[in-house]
Amino acid sequence: MRINPFIYGALVLVLFFGVILGFQSAGIWSVSGKTDSSGRAVNPSATDVSTIKGWMTLEQIATAYNVPLADLLKQFNLPADTAPSTAVSKLENDTFSVTNLRTWLQSRMQPTDATPPAAPSPAPVATAAPVAVTPAAPTASTAATGSGSDRTINARTTFQNLYDWGVSKETVQKILGGDAPLLPSAVIKDYVTGRGLEFSTIKTQLQAEVDKIK
Amino acid sequence: MAIPPRTLSGSVKPRVRGIKALLTHHTFRRISQLGFAAFIAFLVIQHVVVGEESGIVTPSAEAFCPFGGLETLYKYITSGGSFVAHTHLSNVVLLVAVLVVALLLRSAFCGWICPLGFTQDMVSSFSKFLQKRIPPLRRGINSLKKRGARLAVLDRYLRYVKYLVLAWAVGGAAYFGYMVFRDYDPWSAVINIAEFSWTPGAIILIVTLVASIFVERPWCRYACPLGAASGLLGKLSPIYLKREQSACTNCKICTKACPVGLNVHTATTIRNADCMTCLECVGSCPRNGALEVKIGLPIVGK
């Protein structure tokens, strides 16, 4: 049977969109980790700190865990005028990370009659002034190459960048638990999260190694 | 004894002029490709302008890449719903849509939808446009093509490279848990253009675009892993192209029109995995009934 080329083209588009719309109407669709399959914003669970993600905002965290934003900022020596809409990952520095935030929130959730665990206090700083916040957004070049002049590990830094900065493969393997990617071009964050590890923890350890070499 | 001239069964297609000449499936295909390319361009710009810090979710264009679905599929199935970095449920859904289209209508995604294919088409069309108007350029490119013709023997073997790329990209993602192909993917370089860096993918993209001046669809012919997967599945499709020998004058216009360089004029049925059913051959054929899209039994055709 012969098919008209116009009909053929129309069939292609109808079939392609039909399948997508079918899945969408069944609720099987999500274009971001920030929304669930029904398009609702994903928020941290008030009872599980492991649901906190780096892209979540301070406001989301403060609301979910019923923590005054000012207390949170003060705890981690973050500037008091930090916008509530700032993502947690954008504020990461030597003393503040997703992991530290989780630990602190977890400690706040403990019953008050129990011996309170030591909240992770920020690393001592040289001055009484709040710790300088890392730039809100990396420049295009540092974001792209992960190899800014300050040698800061970010979400796009590759293992090759680390090796170029003088960190040995053995050190990387040690931090990753005896494991290292075959391809040095692998992005550290992708590799680490793919292995089910916490990026912020690994990042802190790797950054310490980079800082030793500086 | 003189051989009687062959009687052709098809009539010559009437020459159409003016606005009617634009009402072809070729125009329809270009509009479709342009629409998808514009959508991706919108996503890329929106993601850069709005950013991720605002309360609005601006999806990355990576969330609309069907190949991301293929890379994350293993993890999605084995982990019970989690994805490799940079992929989401949308990637899996789009992959299913591409594979369903391939199963029923061959690799039409490549010919009618893929924005990277469209980009290559545009470079090739621009090259042809310039060659028509600048004779020295035409002569230069023809001279280069003649010299490069010696390498044509490699074409047959290079076409298998895309299957190796497919195995590496999918197998690597399954084994390592992250997208090993991402840094080498020219499409990834396009959609992350705002964070441009000299990744292998960016270099491959530039090579692909330069090669498109001389050869149509170089990435699709030799290296595209999604096209490889789609083409293989398309072999099971009931759709095929049929060349009616009794109506064909062997003018080779169809072969010249084929963007992936298939010898359409010597085939009786075209079921090649590389065929992306763009139907340029059908549109360019000057005779009615000589080359048509047919639906028949899967695999065997007819």
XYZ file of C-alpha atoms in Angstrom:
516
model
C 0.000 0.000 0.000
C 1.304 3.445 -0.952
C 1.569 6.288 1.587
C 1.505 9.952 0.637
C 4.689 11.685 1.927
C 2.557 14.387 3.593
C 0.554 11.751 5.445
C 3.787 10.031 6.391
C 5.192 13.251 7.904
C 1.959 13.884 9.773
C 2.009 10.315 11.116
C 5.545 10.805 12.406
C 4.593 13.908 14.368
C 1.291 12.499 15.619
C 2.957 9.307 16.811
C 5.880 11.138 18.442
C 3.708 13.627 20.302
C 1.063 10.989 20.968
C 3.503 8.813 22.901
C 4.782 11.791 24.896
C 1.298 13.074 25.688
C 0.246 9.557 26.647
C 3.020 9.330 29.222
C 2.359 12.865 30.436
C -1.310 12.203 30.963
C -0.386 9.066 32.908
C 1.783 11.211 35.174
C 5.023 9.717 33.856
C 6.945 12.871 33.082
C 9.472 15.045 34.835
C 12.015 17.433 33.358
C 13.798 18.344 36.549
C 14.759 16.838 39.880
C 13.062 19.893 41.353
C 9.596 18.667 40.451
C 7.936 15.304 40.801
C 6.093 13.435 38.081
C 2.967 15.533 38.616
C 4.892 18.779 38.315
C 4.767 19.645 42.008
C 7.860 21.204 43.530
C 9.998 18.774 45.486
C 10.552 19.985 49.050
C 12.742 18.551 51.780
C 11.052 16.151 54.152
C 10.733 17.605 57.653
C 11.688 14.243 59.142
C 14.508 13.214 56.846
C 17.493 15.505 56.374
C 18.883 13.297 53.609
C 16.195 14.757 51.342
C 17.990 18.115 51.399
C 19.580 18.822 48.029
C 22.056 21.467 47.021
C 19.596 23.208 44.701
C 17.082 23.761 47.513
C 16.801 27.303 48.777
C 17.415 28.573 52.293
C 13.732 29.465 52.439
C 12.705 25.874 51.664
C 15.021 24.564 54.366
C 13.922 27.133 56.942
C 10.268 26.388 56.264
C 10.547 22.606 56.221
C 12.572 22.368 59.430
C 10.949 25.317 61.197
C 14.271 27.077 61.670
C 14.415 30.881 61.718
C 16.463 31.934 58.726
C 18.497 34.306 60.880
C 19.529 31.399 63.155
C 20.599 29.346 60.183
C 22.676 32.166 58.733
C 24.232 32.941 62.112
C 25.064 29.288 62.766
C 27.167 29.089 59.641
C 28.535 32.648 59.721
C 26.698 33.502 56.518
C 25.927 37.161 55.803
C 22.698 38.232 57.447
C 21.473 39.792 54.218
C 21.697 36.550 52.249
C 18.584 36.239 50.091
C 16.205 33.485 51.241
C 15.895 32.357 47.621
C 19.609 31.486 47.455
C 20.349 27.845 46.728
C 22.310 26.032 49.408
C 24.944 24.880 46.917
C 25.691 28.472 45.979
C 26.699 29.273 49.552
C 29.065 26.354 50.044
C 32.397 27.319 51.507
C 34.893 25.882 53.983
C 32.376 25.959 56.805
C 29.051 25.519 55.096
C 27.968 22.591 52.979
C 24.912 20.449 52.439
C 26.433 17.835 54.732
C 27.068 20.338 57.530
C 23.569 21.679 57.147
C 22.088 18.189 57.363
C 24.108 17.360 60.465
C 23.097 20.582 62.181
C 19.425 20.138 61.347
C 19.587 16.510 62.484
C 21.035 17.618 65.819
C 18.200 20.127 66.243
C 15.674 17.350 65.660
C 17.012 15.288 68.640
C 14.802 15.236 71.778
C 15.782 18.002 74.156
C 16.088 15.693 77.210
C 18.743 13.593 75.530
C 22.327 14.631 75.606
C 22.566 17.065 72.764
C 25.123 16.004 70.213
C 27.767 18.503 69.377
C 26.506 20.612 66.569
C 29.094 21.024 63.880
C 30.456 24.406 64.566
C 31.963 26.225 61.698
C 35.703 26.060 61.414
C 37.291 28.908 63.293
C 37.893 31.918 61.211
C 40.668 34.417 61.535
C 38.427 37.366 62.125
C 35.166 37.875 63.902
C 33.567 38.934 60.662
C 31.257 36.481 58.935
C 32.924 34.098 56.558
C 32.982 35.494 53.083
C 30.442 33.803 50.919
C 31.741 32.269 47.761
C 30.578 34.098 44.654
C 26.934 33.413 43.957
C 27.645 32.118 40.510
C 30.928 31.046 39.040
C 32.086 32.894 35.986
C 31.400 31.287 32.646
C 34.988 30.202 32.268
C 35.321 28.647 35.699
C 31.981 26.949 35.413
C 32.938 25.571 32.069
C 36.397 24.331 32.796
C 36.218 23.857 36.497
C 39.722 25.244 36.569
C 39.492 28.749 37.775
C 42.623 30.517 38.911
C 41.594 29.839 42.545
C 41.460 26.115 41.864
C 38.063 25.647 43.405
C 36.280 22.383 42.762
C 32.790 22.912 41.428
C 30.052 20.894 39.758
C 31.908 20.827 36.419
C 35.405 20.053 37.611
C 36.836 16.911 36.046
C 39.335 14.437 37.416
C 41.740 15.683 34.750
C 41.540 19.157 36.345
C 42.559 17.606 39.664
C 45.489 15.771 38.110
C 46.516 18.980 36.334
C 46.490 20.796 39.675
C 48.927 18.240 41.048
C 46.643 15.914 42.988
C 47.887 12.373 42.486
C 45.680 9.590 41.217
C 46.468 7.584 44.359
C 45.155 10.391 46.566
C 41.959 10.568 44.539
C 41.557 6.796 44.742
C 42.067 6.921 48.503
C 39.379 9.573 48.946
C 36.994 7.678 46.697
C 37.545 4.480 48.651
C 40.036 2.808 46.334
C 38.133 3.721 43.235
C 38.838 6.111 40.377
C 37.317 6.558 36.940
C 39.011 5.086 33.891
C 38.365 8.321 32.007
C 40.061 11.378 33.523
C 37.612 13.556 31.586
C 34.768 12.370 33.840
C 33.088 15.135 35.806
C 33.739 14.520 39.510
C 30.182 15.328 40.570
C 28.656 12.985 37.987
C 31.006 10.183 38.920
C 30.580 10.580 42.656
C 26.792 10.856 42.600
C 26.648 7.964 40.133
C 28.416 5.861 42.754
C 25.905 6.903 45.387
C 28.420 9.045 47.296
C 27.812 12.488 48.710
C 29.407 15.052 46.412
C 29.823 17.745 49.054
C 31.742 15.353 51.335
C 34.074 14.159 48.589
C 34.438 17.701 47.317
C 35.563 18.938 50.740
C 38.211 16.218 50.966
C 39.454 16.771 47.429
C 39.503 20.533 47.918
C 41.665 20.030 51.010
C 44.151 18.099 48.865
C 44.117 20.830 46.232
C 44.669 23.492 48.904
C 47.661 21.586 50.275
C 49.367 21.892 46.900
C 48.643 25.598 46.407
C 18.528 -6.368 -34.705
C 17.722 -3.115 -32.926
C 16.631 -3.348 -29.290
C 13.215 -1.760 -28.871
C 13.224 1.160 -26.446
C 12.046 0.338 -22.897
C 8.509 1.451 -22.244
C 8.239 3.414 -18.996
C 5.122 2.920 -16.938
C 5.106 6.193 -14.953
C 4.323 9.620 -16.295
C 6.548 12.673 -15.853
C 5.620 14.759 -12.823
C 4.186 18.101 -13.905
C 6.407 21.099 -13.194
C 4.904 23.225 -10.443
C 5.717 26.897 -10.049
C 5.036 29.688 -7.572
C 3.555 29.119 -4.145
C 2.457 25.602 -5.084
C 6.098 24.617 -5.501
C 6.534 25.274 -1.797
C 3.643 23.037 -0.793
C 5.742 19.904 -0.646
C 6.611 17.431 2.054
C 10.127 18.886 1.901
C 8.752 22.209 3.204
C 6.667 20.336 5.781
C 9.782 18.509 6.954
C 11.783 21.709 7.227
C 9.009 23.374 9.237
C 8.923 20.387 11.572
C 12.713 20.415 12.018
C 12.724 24.178 12.510
C 9.998 23.937 15.143
C 11.934 21.415 17.215
C 15.191 23.353 16.822
C 13.442 26.560 17.912
C 12.004 24.782 20.957
C 15.464 23.592 22.010
C 16.913 27.074 21.395
C 14.164 28.523 23.590
C 14.990 26.058 26.393
C 18.696 26.848 26.198
C 18.100 30.613 26.308
C 15.471 30.340 29.044
C 17.738 28.185 31.176
C 20.538 30.729 30.858
C 18.401 33.863 31.315
C 16.126 32.661 34.111
C 18.735 30.429 35.727
C 18.253 27.871 38.442
C 18.138 30.126 41.477
C 14.663 31.476 40.838
C 11.602 29.702 42.101
C 10.598 28.836 38.542
C 11.756 25.465 37.257
C 13.494 26.024 33.934
C 14.280 22.635 32.464
C 17.647 22.125 30.866
C 17.589 21.186 27.190
C 19.373 18.020 28.307
C 16.069 16.878 29.786
C 14.751 16.641 26.206
C 17.487 14.456 24.750
C 16.224 10.965 23.880
C 19.743 9.574 23.924
C 20.014 10.571 27.587
C 17.134 8.133 28.078
C 19.160 5.343 26.518
C 22.163 6.174 28.686
C 20.139 6.212 31.876
C 17.876 3.275 31.022
C 20.018 0.615 32.677
C 20.278 2.530 35.947
C 16.595 3.442 35.796
C 15.590 -0.214 35.510
C 18.121 -1.727 37.892
C 17.854 0.919 40.617
C 14.096 1.116 40.554
C 13.700 4.640 39.260
C 16.867 6.660 39.787
C 18.784 8.268 36.954
C 22.364 9.005 35.995
C 23.253 12.679 36.469
C 21.745 15.146 33.957
C 18.850 12.860 33.035
C 15.226 12.743 34.125
C 12.047 10.823 33.425
C 11.508 12.992 30.323
C 14.612 11.488 28.712
C 13.199 7.992 29.105
C 9.791 9.045 27.760
C 11.385 10.713 24.728
C 13.480 7.615 24.124
C 10.331 5.499 24.097
C 8.712 7.958 21.651
C 11.726 7.761 19.322
C 11.806 3.972 19.478
C 8.060 3.653 18.858
C 8.416 5.944 15.832
C 11.368 3.840 14.628
C 9.480 0.602 15.098
C 6.488 1.793 13.123
C 7.865 4.450 10.767
C 11.621 3.774 10.537
C 14.220 6.389 11.579
C 11.878 9.281 10.904
C 13.072 11.001 14.080
C 16.441 11.626 12.390
C 14.896 13.012 9.229
C 11.939 14.954 10.579
C 12.736 15.974 14.151
C 16.403 15.809 15.237
C 17.738 19.374 15.666
C 21.365 18.265 15.269
C 20.464 16.708 11.923
C 18.696 19.931 10.999
C 21.803 21.954 11.893
C 23.884 19.791 9.562
C 21.223 20.121 6.857
C 21.363 23.897 7.158
C 25.150 23.994 6.814
C 24.967 21.723 3.752
C 22.173 23.805 2.198
C 24.126 26.997 2.812
C 27.190 25.427 1.244
C 25.149 24.480 -1.858
C 23.656 27.969 -1.973
C 27.110 29.546 -1.953
C 28.461 27.076 -4.495
C 25.678 27.991 -6.924
C 26.521 31.674 -6.699
C 30.307 31.527 -6.367
C 31.751 29.363 -9.187
C 35.344 29.371 -7.871
C 34.066 28.009 -4.545
C 32.117 25.324 -6.405
C 35.176 24.367 -8.414
C 37.312 24.273 -5.267
C 34.887 22.075 -3.356
C 34.400 19.786 -6.358
C 38.162 19.468 -6.651
C 38.415 18.537 -2.978
C 35.573 16.052 -3.384
C 37.339 14.426 -6.351
C 40.500 14.040 -4.317
C 38.499 12.739 -1.381
C 36.706 10.224 -3.617
C 39.626 7.861 -3.085
C 38.545 7.636 0.526
C 35.025 6.625 -0.498
C 35.991 3.023 0.047
C 36.228 3.827 3.740
C 32.630 5.069 3.809
C 31.236 1.554 3.997
C 33.339 0.686 7.040
C 33.072 4.035 8.786
C 29.294 3.609 8.896
C 29.799 0.856 11.486
C 31.510 3.289 13.858
C 28.146 4.531 15.113
C 27.323 1.066 16.445
C 30.580 1.066 18.403
C 29.743 4.521 19.746
C 26.312 3.214 20.757
C 27.810 0.235 22.591
C 30.410 2.404 24.329
C 27.971 5.130 25.391
C 25.255 2.803 26.679
C 27.619 0.185 28.119
C 29.818 2.847 29.710
C 26.894 4.592 31.364
C 25.599 1.263 32.676
C 28.992 0.197 33.998
C 30.306 3.450 35.437
C 27.002 5.023 36.477
C 27.579 8.317 34.677
C 27.407 9.470 31.072
C 30.821 8.590 29.619
C 29.714 9.920 26.211
C 28.596 13.347 27.448
C 31.941 15.086 27.019
C 32.236 13.691 23.485
C 28.688 14.448 22.460
C 28.380 17.345 19.987
C 24.733 17.778 20.919
C 25.710 18.223 24.560
C 28.162 20.904 23.413
C 25.345 22.696 21.576
C 22.866 22.733 24.430
C 25.503 23.719 26.980
C 26.816 26.463 24.730
C 26.412 29.038 27.523
C 29.072 27.195 29.507
C 31.266 26.705 26.466
C 34.547 24.950 26.996
C 36.879 23.078 24.689
C 35.530 19.641 25.422
C 36.037 16.850 22.884
C 32.315 17.271 22.120
C 32.830 20.917 21.112
C 35.671 19.916 18.812
C 33.596 17.090 17.315
C 30.766 19.590 16.788
C 33.031 21.969 14.890
C 34.472 19.109 12.804
C 30.926 17.918 12.054
C 29.784 21.359 10.922
C 32.863 21.876 8.745
C 32.472 18.384 7.274
C 28.824 19.209 6.489
C 30.101 21.672 3.881
C 31.452 18.733 1.874
C 29.377 15.744 2.998
C 25.738 15.795 4.061
C 24.923 14.560 7.571
C 28.439 13.359 8.501
C 27.579 12.838 12.172
C 24.445 10.861 11.306
C 26.255 8.681 8.769
C 29.212 7.707 10.881
C 28.872 8.410 14.573
C 25.365 9.102 15.873
C 24.513 6.455 18.489
C 20.830 7.410 18.628
C 20.571 7.064 14.850
C 22.261 3.673 15.160
C 19.705 2.454 17.706
C 16.813 3.952 15.773
C 18.061 2.497 12.466
C 18.416 -0.988 13.892
C 14.893 -0.940 15.300
C 13.630 0.609 12.067
C 14.609 -2.579 10.252
C 11.541 -4.125 11.868
C 9.239 -1.401 10.572
C 6.578 -2.143 7.966
C 7.504 1.079 6.130
C 9.897 0.928 3.190
C 10.699 2.778 -0.021
C 9.989 1.063 -3.312
C 11.680 1.868 -6.605
C 9.535 0.754 -9.511
C 12.009 -0.316 -12.155
C 9.476 -0.057 -14.967
C 8.931 3.641 -14.228
C 12.548 4.562 -13.392
C 14.839 6.218 -15.927
C 17.985 5.655 -13.823
C 18.646 9.377 -13.836
C 20.277 9.054 -10.356
C 18.576 12.210 -9.100
C 17.285 10.219 -6.113
C 20.780 9.041 -5.187
C 22.125 12.581 -5.459
C 19.294 13.839 -3.249
C 19.870 11.269 -0.487
C 21.515 13.070 2.464
C 23.067 9.883 3.809
C 24.489 8.770 0.454
C 22.467 5.650 -0.241
C 22.417 4.242 -3.792
C 18.692 4.587 -4.222
C 18.752 4.263 -8.027
C 20.124 0.717 -7.920
C 17.844 -0.637 -5.198
C 14.396 -2.088 -5.613
C 13.378 -1.686 -1.971
C 15.166 0.642 0.427
C 15.217 -0.819 3.917
C 18.729 0.289 4.858
C 19.258 1.085 8.562
C 20.884 4.367 7.525
C 17.739 5.553 5.701
C 16.091 8.249 7.797
C 12.983 8.444 5.606
C 13.431 12.132 4.909
C 11.820 11.304 1.533
C 14.113 13.692 -0.344
C 14.582 10.942 -2.940
C 10.822 10.588 -3.390
C 10.379 14.345 -3.713
C 13.216 14.736 -6.204
C 12.160 11.875 -8.483
C 10.894 13.355 -11.760
C 8.521 10.477 -12.568
C 5.236 9.487 -10.996
C 5.228 6.025 -9.463
C 8.987 5.467 -9.801
C 9.778 5.908 -6.111
C 7.162 5.650 -3.385
C 6.699 5.137 0.342
C 5.065 1.789 0.949
C 3.699 -0.113 3.874
C 4.094 -3.853 3.948
C 5.105 -6.734 6.128
C 7.830 -5.977 8.665
C 11.361 -7.111 7.751
C 10.474 -8.712 4.394
C 8.496 -5.782 3.006
C 5.940 -6.224 0.190
